[in-house]
PDB file of N, CA and C in Angstrom:
ATOM      1  N   ARG H   1    -105.097  66.817  10.127  1.00 62.00           N
ATOM      2  CA  ARG H   1    -104.235  67.162  11.258  1.00 62.00           C
ATOM      3  C   ARG H   1    -102.950  67.758  10.711  1.00 62.00           C
ATOM      4  N   ASP H   2    -102.572  68.917  11.217  1.00 71.00           N
ATOM      5  CA  ASP H   2    -101.285  69.528  10.814  1.00 71.00           C
ATOM      6  C   ASP H   2    -100.280  69.365  12.014  1.00 71.00           C
ATOM      7  N   LEU H   3     -99.073  68.950  11.729  1.00 68.00           N
ATOM      8  CA  LEU H   3     -98.092  68.845  12.770  1.00 68.00           C
ATOM      9  C   LEU H   3     -96.823  69.606  12.254  1.00 68.00           C
ATOM     10  N   HIS H   4     -96.287  70.440  13.187  1.00 75.00           N
ATOM     11  CA  HIS H   4     -95.095  71.121  12.827  1.00 75.00           C
ATOM     12  C   HIS H   4     -94.150  71.014  14.090  1.00 75.00           C
ATOM     13  N   SER H   5     -92.859  70.828  13.772  1.00 71.00           N
ATOM     14  CA  SER H   5     -91.859  70.646  14.822  1.00 71.00           C
ATOM     15  C   SER H   5     -90.754  71.627  14.593  1.00 71.00           C
ATOM     16  N   PHE H   6     -90.386  72.387  15.634  1.00 72.00           N
ATOM     17  CA  PHE H   6     -89.361  73.426  15.529  1.00 72.00           C
ATOM     18  C   PHE H   6     -88.250  73.248  16.551  1.00 72.00           C
ATOM     19  N   PRO H   7     -87.023  73.150  16.113  1.00 66.00           N
ATOM     20  CA  PRO H   7     -85.887  73.284  17.129  1.00 66.00           C
ATOM     21  C   PRO H   7     -85.769  74.729  17.491  1.00 66.00           C
ATOM     22  N   THR H   8     -86.131  75.064  18.694  1.00 73.00           N
ATOM     23  CA  THR H   8     -86.196  76.486  19.056  1.00 73.00           C
ATOM     24  C   THR H   8     -85.027  76.984  19.769  1.00 73.00           C
ATOM     25  N   ARG H   9     -84.244  76.095  20.425  1.00 68.00           N
ATOM     26  CA  ARG H   9     -83.001  76.567  21.153  1.00 68.00           C
ATOM     27  C   ARG H   9     -82.018  75.450  21.186  1.00 68.00           C
ATOM     28  N   ARG H  10     -80.881  75.723  20.798  1.00 78.00           N
ATOM     29  CA  ARG H  10     -79.755  74.746  20.901  1.00 78.00           C
ATOM     30  C   ARG H  10     -78.602  75.470  21.547  1.00 78.00           C
ATOM     31  N   SER H  11     -78.098  74.939  22.664  1.00 86.00           N
ATOM     32  CA  SER H  11     -76.972  75.613  23.332  1.00 86.00           C
ATOM     33  C   SER H  11     -76.161  74.498  23.989  1.00 86.00           C
ATOM     34  N   SER H  12     -75.089  74.880  24.612  1.00 90.00           N
ATOM     35  CA  SER H  12     -74.211  73.927  25.261  1.00 90.00           C
ATOM     36  C   SER H  12     -74.914  73.431  26.582  1.00 90.00           C
ATOM     37  N   ASP H  13     -75.909  74.141  27.062  1.00 92.00           N
ATOM     38  CA  ASP H  13     -76.565  73.737  28.255  1.00 92.00           C
ATOM     39  C   ASP H  13     -77.836  72.865  28.050  1.00 92.00           C
ATOM     40  N   LEU H  14     -78.610  73.159  26.993  1.00 92.00           N
ATOM     41  CA  LEU H  14     -79.841  72.371  26.697  1.00 92.00           C
ATOM     42  C   LEU H  14     -80.252  72.560  25.275  1.00 92.00           C
ATOM     43  N   ASP H  15     -81.052  71.616  24.780  1.00 90.00           N
ATOM     44  CA  ASP H  15     -81.728  71.723  23.459  1.00 90.00           C
ATOM     45  C   ASP H  15     -83.223  71.676  23.781  1.00 90.00           C
ATOM     46  N   VAL H  16     -83.944  72.484  23.080  1.00 87.00           N
ATOM     47  CA  VAL H  16     -85.480  72.531  23.257  1.00 87.00           C
ATOM     48  C   VAL H  16     -86.102  72.304  21.907  1.00 87.00           C
ATOM     49  N   GLN H  17     -87.099  71.438  21.841  1.00 87.00           N
ATOM     50  CA  GLN H  17     -87.854  71.185  20.640  1.00 87.00           C
ATOM     51  C   GLN H  17     -89.331  71.434  20.927  1.00 87.00           C
ATOM     52  N   VAL H  18     -89.974  72.254  20.050  1.00 85.00           N
ATOM     53  CA  VAL H  18     -91.406  72.509  20.238  1.00 85.00           C
ATOM     54  C   VAL H  18     -92.170  71.933  19.093  1.00 85.00           C
ATOM     55  N   SER H  19     -93.235  71.249  19.365  1.00 86.00           N
ATOM     56  CA  SER H  19     -94.173  70.701  18.322  1.00 86.00           C
ATOM     57  C   SER H  19     -95.580  71.304  18.463  1.00 86.00           C
ATOM     58  N   LEU H  20     -96.168  71.669  17.385  1.00 83.00           N
ATOM     59  CA  LEU H  20     -97.521  72.156  17.342  1.00 83.00           C
ATOM     60  C   LEU H  20     -98.336  71.243  16.473  1.00 83.00           C
ATOM     61  N   SER H  21     -99.507  70.887  17.043  1.00 86.00           N
ATOM     62  CA  SER H  21    -100.426  69.978  16.280  1.00 86.00           C
ATOM     63  C   SER H  21    -101.825  70.621  16.300  1.00 86.00           C
ATOM     64  N   LYS H  22    -102.310  70.924  15.106  1.00 83.00           N
ATOM     65  CA  LYS H  22    -103.683  71.483  14.961  1.00 83.00           C
ATOM     66  C   LYS H  22    -104.600  70.391  14.349  1.00 83.00           C
ATOM     67  N   HIS H  23    -105.700  70.256  15.162  1.00 82.00           N
ATOM     68  CA  HIS H  23    -106.744  69.208  14.737  1.00 82.00           C
ATOM     69  C   HIS H  23    -108.055  69.830  14.612  1.00 82.00           C
ATOM     70  N   ARG H  24    -108.760  69.626  13.553  1.00 80.00           N
ATOM     71  CA  ARG H  24    -110.059  70.130  13.368  1.00 80.00           C
ATOM     72  C   ARG H  24    -110.976  69.043  12.949  1.00 80.00           C
ATOM     73  N   PRO H  25    -111.641  68.366  13.858  1.00 79.00           N
ATOM     74  CA  PRO H  25    -112.625  67.267  13.432  1.00 79.00           C
ATOM     75  C   PRO H  25    -113.882  67.865  12.854  1.00 79.00           C
ATOM     76  N   GLY H  26    -114.113  67.544  11.592  1.00 80.00           N
ATOM     77  CA  GLY H  26    -115.428  67.961  10.942  1.00 80.00           C
ATOM     78  C   GLY H  26    -115.551  69.394  11.012  1.00 80.00           C
ATOM     79  N   ASP H  27    -116.747  69.900  11.461  1.00 81.00           N
ATOM     80  CA  ASP H  27    -117.040  71.249  11.498  1.00 81.00           C
ATOM     81  C   ASP H  27    -116.681  71.966  12.864  1.00 81.00           C
ATOM     82  N   ALA H  28    -116.080  71.176  13.744  1.00 80.00           N
ATOM     83  CA  ALA H  28    -115.796  71.651  15.130  1.00 80.00           C
ATOM     84  C   ALA H  28    -114.647  72.647  15.083  1.00 80.00           C
ATOM     85  N   SER H  29    -114.493  73.429  16.132  1.00 81.00           N
ATOM     86  CA  SER H  29    -113.415  74.359  16.262  1.00 81.00           C
ATOM     87  C   SER H  29    -112.061  73.691  16.292  1.00 81.00           C
ATOM     88  N   ALA H  30    -111.094  74.304  15.818  1.00 80.00           N
ATOM     89  CA  ALA H  30    -109.724  73.721  15.803  1.00 80.00           C
ATOM     90  C   ALA H  30    -109.136  73.654  17.212  1.00 80.00           C
ATOM     91  N   THR H  31    -108.418  72.642  17.471  1.00 82.00           N
ATOM     92  CA  THR H  31    -107.711  72.412  18.723  1.00 82.00           C
ATOM     93  C   THR H  31    -106.205  72.464  18.434  1.00 82.00           C
ATOM     94  N   LEU H  32    -105.459  73.222  19.314  1.00 81.00           N
ATOM     95  CA  LEU H  32    -104.015  73.340  19.085  1.00 81.00           C
ATOM     96  C   LEU H  32    -103.383  72.633  20.315  1.00 81.00           C
ATOM     97  N   ALA H  33    -102.534  71.701  19.998  1.00 85.00           N
ATOM     98  CA  ALA H  33    -101.773  71.044  21.099  1.00 85.00           C
ATOM     99  C   ALA H  33    -100.273  71.425  20.970  1.00 85.00           C
ATOM    100  N   VAL H  34     -99.674  71.753  22.110  1.00 86.00           N
ATOM    101  CA  VAL H  34     -98.303  72.178  22.150  1.00 86.00           C
ATOM    102  C   VAL H  34     -97.532  71.136  22.986  1.00 86.00           C
ATOM    103  N   SER H  35     -96.397  70.633  22.426  1.00 87.00           N
ATOM    104  CA  SER H  35     -95.569  69.707  23.170  1.00 87.00           C
ATOM    105  C   SER H  35     -94.167  70.231  23.158  1.00 87.00           C
ATOM    106  N   THR H  36     -93.404  70.040  24.299  1.00 87.00           N
ATOM    107  CA  THR H  36     -91.988  70.463  24.273  1.00 87.00           C
ATOM    108  C   THR H  36     -91.209  69.319  24.745  1.00 87.00           C
ATOM    109  N   VAL H  37     -90.018  69.222  24.285  1.00 89.00           N
ATOM    110  CA  VAL H  37     -88.951  68.208  24.745  1.00 89.00           C
ATOM    111  C   VAL H  37     -87.750  68.963  24.992  1.00 89.00           C
ATOM    112  N   VAL H  38     -87.110  68.719  26.149  1.00 91.00           N
ATOM    113  CA  VAL H  38     -85.978  69.404  26.518  1.00 91.00           C
ATOM    114  C   VAL H  38     -84.874  68.334  26.924  1.00 91.00           C
ATOM    115  N   HIS H  39     -83.686  68.513  26.334  1.00 93.00           N
ATOM    116  CA  HIS H  39     -82.547  67.684  26.660  1.00 93.00           C
ATOM    117  C   HIS H  39     -81.493  68.546  27.310  1.00 93.00           C
ATOM    118  N   THR H  40     -81.236  68.292  28.646  1.00 94.00           N
ATOM    119  CA  THR H  40     -80.183  69.026  29.325  1.00 94.00           C
ATOM    120  C   THR H  40     -78.886  68.397  29.109  1.00 94.00           C
ATOM    121  N   HIS H  41     -77.866  69.255  29.057  1.00 95.00           N
ATOM    122  CA  HIS H  41     -76.447  68.681  28.785  1.00 95.00           C
ATOM    123  C   HIS H  41     -75.506  68.866  30.015  1.00 95.00           C
ATOM    124  N   ASN H  42     -75.872  69.616  31.009  1.00 96.00           N
ATOM    125  CA  ASN H  42     -75.010  69.847  32.154  1.00 96.00           C
ATOM    126  C   ASN H  42     -75.839  70.433  33.297  1.00 96.00           C
ATOM    127  N   ALA H  43     -75.168  70.733  34.364  1.00 97.00           N
ATOM    128  CA  ALA H  43     -75.753  71.228  35.629  1.00 97.00           C
ATOM    129  C   ALA H  43     -76.428  72.564  35.347  1.00 97.00           C
ATOM    130  N   LEU H  44     -75.908  73.439  34.527  1.00 96.00           N
ATOM    131  CA  LEU H  44     -76.613  74.714  34.257  1.00 96.00           C
ATOM    132  C   LEU H  44     -77.923  74.489  33.598  1.00 96.00           C
ATOM    133  N   GLY H  45     -77.944  73.587  32.609  1.00 94.00           N
ATOM    134  CA  GLY H  45     -79.229  73.285  31.921  1.00 94.00           C
ATOM    135  C   GLY H  45     -80.218  72.694  32.926  1.00 94.00           C
ATOM    136  N   GLN H  46     -79.782  71.811  33.735  1.00 96.00           N
ATOM    137  CA  GLN H  46     -80.648  71.248  34.725  1.00 96.00           C
ATOM    138  C   GLN H  46     -81.206  72.266  35.763  1.00 96.00           C
ATOM    139  N   ALA H  47     -80.328  73.184  36.190  1.00 97.00           N
ATOM    140  CA  ALA H  47     -80.750  74.198  37.073  1.00 97.00           C
ATOM    141  C   ALA H  47     -81.782  75.137  36.420  1.00 97.00           C
ATOM    142  N   TYR H  48     -81.560  75.478  35.158  1.00 93.00           N
ATOM    143  CA  TYR H  48     -82.484  76.294  34.409  1.00 93.00           C
ATOM    144  C   TYR H  48     -83.869  75.635  34.369  1.00 93.00           C
ATOM    145  N   MET H  49     -83.879  74.389  34.024  1.00 93.00           N
ATOM    146  CA  MET H  49     -85.135  73.634  33.845  1.00 93.00           C
ATOM    147  C   MET H  49     -85.774  73.461  35.227  1.00 93.00           C
ATOM    148  N   ALA H  50     -85.058  73.339  36.330  1.00 96.00           N
ATOM    149  CA  ALA H  50     -85.637  73.267  37.654  1.00 96.00           C
ATOM    150  C   ALA H  50     -86.426  74.556  37.990  1.00 96.00           C
ATOM    151  N   VAL H  51     -85.918  75.682  37.508  1.00 94.00           N
ATOM    152  CA  VAL H  51     -86.610  76.955  37.759  1.00 94.00           C
ATOM    153  C   VAL H  51     -87.799  77.100  36.845  1.00 94.00           C
ATOM    154  N   VAL H  52     -87.609  76.795  35.566  1.00 92.00           N
ATOM    155  CA  VAL H  52     -88.725  77.016  34.529  1.00 92.00           C
ATOM    156  C   VAL H  52     -89.875  76.037  34.632  1.00 92.00           C
ATOM    157  N   THR H  53     -89.601  74.731  34.925  1.00 92.00           N
ATOM    158  CA  THR H  53     -90.569  73.704  34.846  1.00 92.00           C
ATOM    159  C   THR H  53     -91.870  74.029  35.605  1.00 92.00           C
ATOM    160  N   PRO H  54     -91.835  74.542  36.896  1.00 92.00           N
ATOM    161  CA  PRO H  54     -93.097  74.841  37.547  1.00 92.00           C
ATOM    162  C   PRO H  54     -94.039  75.808  36.899  1.00 92.00           C
ATOM    163  N   PHE H  55     -93.358  76.688  36.063  1.00 93.00           N
ATOM    164  CA  PHE H  55     -94.123  77.741  35.404  1.00 93.00           C
ATOM    165  C   PHE H  55     -94.422  77.496  33.919  1.00 93.00           C
ATOM    166  N   HIS H  56     -93.975  76.295  33.418  1.00 88.00           N
ATOM    167  CA  HIS H  56     -93.963  76.049  32.015  1.00 88.00           C
ATOM    168  C   HIS H  56     -95.371  76.166  31.396  1.00 88.00           C
ATOM    169  N   ARG H  57     -96.429  75.650  32.002  1.00 88.00           N
ATOM    170  CA  ARG H  57     -97.811  75.729  31.445  1.00 88.00           C
ATOM    171  C   ARG H  57     -98.234  77.206  31.351  1.00 88.00           C
ATOM    172  N   ARG H  58     -97.923  77.993  32.351  1.00 92.00           N
ATOM    173  CA  ARG H  58     -98.295  79.383  32.339  1.00 92.00           C
ATOM    174  C   ARG H  58     -97.567  80.115  31.219  1.00 92.00           C
ATOM    175  N   ILE H  59     -96.316  79.821  31.000  1.00 87.00           N
ATOM    176  CA  ILE H  59     -95.501  80.536  29.991  1.00 87.00           C
ATOM    177  C   ILE H  59     -96.106  80.079  28.575  1.00 87.00           C
ATOM    178  N   VAL H  60     -96.402  78.881  28.385  1.00 85.00           N
ATOM    179  CA  VAL H  60     -96.895  78.453  27.102  1.00 85.00           C
ATOM    180  C   VAL H  60     -98.314  79.025  26.817  1.00 85.00           C
ATOM    181  N   ARG H  61     -99.121  79.038  27.825  1.00 88.00           N
ATOM    182  CA  ARG H  61    -100.486  79.634  27.654  1.00 88.00           C
ATOM    183  C   ARG H  61    -100.405  81.131  27.392  1.00 88.00           C
ATOM    184  N   ALA H  62     -99.494  81.843  28.068  1.00 91.00           N
ATOM    185  CA  ALA H  62     -99.312  83.230  27.762  1.00 91.00           C
ATOM    186  C   ALA H  62     -98.784  83.480  26.333  1.00 91.00           C
ATOM    187  N   MET H  63     -97.900  82.625  25.854  1.00 84.00           N
ATOM    188  CA  MET H  63     -97.347  82.767  24.546  1.00 84.00           C
ATOM    189  C   MET H  63     -98.483  82.527  23.510  1.00 84.00           C
ATOM    190  N   LEU H  64     -99.267  81.505  23.765  1.00 83.00           N
ATOM    191  CA  LEU H  64    -100.394  81.265  22.848  1.00 83.00           C
ATOM    192  C   LEU H  64    -101.449  82.341  22.839  1.00 83.00           C
ATOM    193  N   GLN H  65    -101.704  82.909  23.998  1.00 87.00           N
ATOM    194  CA  GLN H  65    -102.638  84.038  24.045  1.00 87.00           C
ATOM    195  C   GLN H  65    -102.121  85.240  23.286  1.00 87.00           C
ATOM    196  N   ARG H  66    -100.779  85.509  23.455  1.00 88.00           N
ATOM    197  CA  ARG H  66    -100.246  86.636  22.659  1.00 88.00           C
ATOM    198  C   ARG H  66    -100.356  86.350  21.209  1.00 88.00           C
ATOM    199  N   LEU H  67    -100.133  85.086  20.772  1.00 80.00           N
ATOM    200  CA  LEU H  67    -100.245  84.725  19.322  1.00 80.00           C
ATOM    201  C   LEU H  67    -101.707  84.931  18.881  1.00 80.00           C
ATOM    202  N   ALA H  68    -102.644  84.475  19.659  1.00 79.00           N
ATOM    203  CA  ALA H  68    -104.057  84.624  19.347  1.00 79.00           C
ATOM    204  C   ALA H  68    -104.421  86.117  19.270  1.00 79.00           C
ATOM    205  N   ASP H  69    -104.003  86.941  20.244  1.00 84.00           N
ATOM    206  CA  ASP H  69    -104.289  88.354  20.205  1.00 84.00           C
ATOM    207  C   ASP H  69    -103.688  89.006  19.016  1.00 84.00           C
ATOM    208  N   HIS H  70    -102.465  88.658  18.645  1.00 82.00           N
ATOM    209  CA  HIS H  70    -101.861  89.227  17.447  1.00 82.00           C
ATOM    210  C   HIS H  70    -102.572  88.861  16.206  1.00 82.00           C
ATOM    211  N   GLY H  71    -103.123  87.689  16.089  1.00 71.00           N
ATOM    212  CA  GLY H  71    -103.911  87.201  14.955  1.00 71.00           C
ATOM    213  C   GLY H  71    -105.202  87.911  14.747  1.00 71.00           C
ATOM    214  N   GLN H  72    -105.693  88.554  15.846  1.00 65.00           N
ATOM    215  CA  GLN H  72    -107.078  89.204  15.756  1.00 65.00           C
ATOM    216  C   GLN H  72    -106.875  90.681  15.450  1.00 65.00           C
ATOM    217  N   ARG H  73    -105.712  91.133  15.251  1.00 60.00           N
ATOM    218  CA  ARG H  73    -105.490  92.578  14.956  1.00 60.00           C
ATOM    219  C   ARG H  73    -105.706  92.904  13.528  1.00 60.00           C
TER     220      ARG H  73
END
């Protein structure tokens, strides 16, 4: 199992941390898990997260698809 953690954004409004975990049991296909943690620091950070949170899974899936598409070129 490979685990990587990246501080992707630090600002006065919020901090975001992304973790990627790749797991390949035996001969099976690899599974990639993505986790995010956000710490808001003020009302602007909270407002931003209120807008982004409902779309978070779509955003992450789209980012992973772009990554997969790029890897197949």
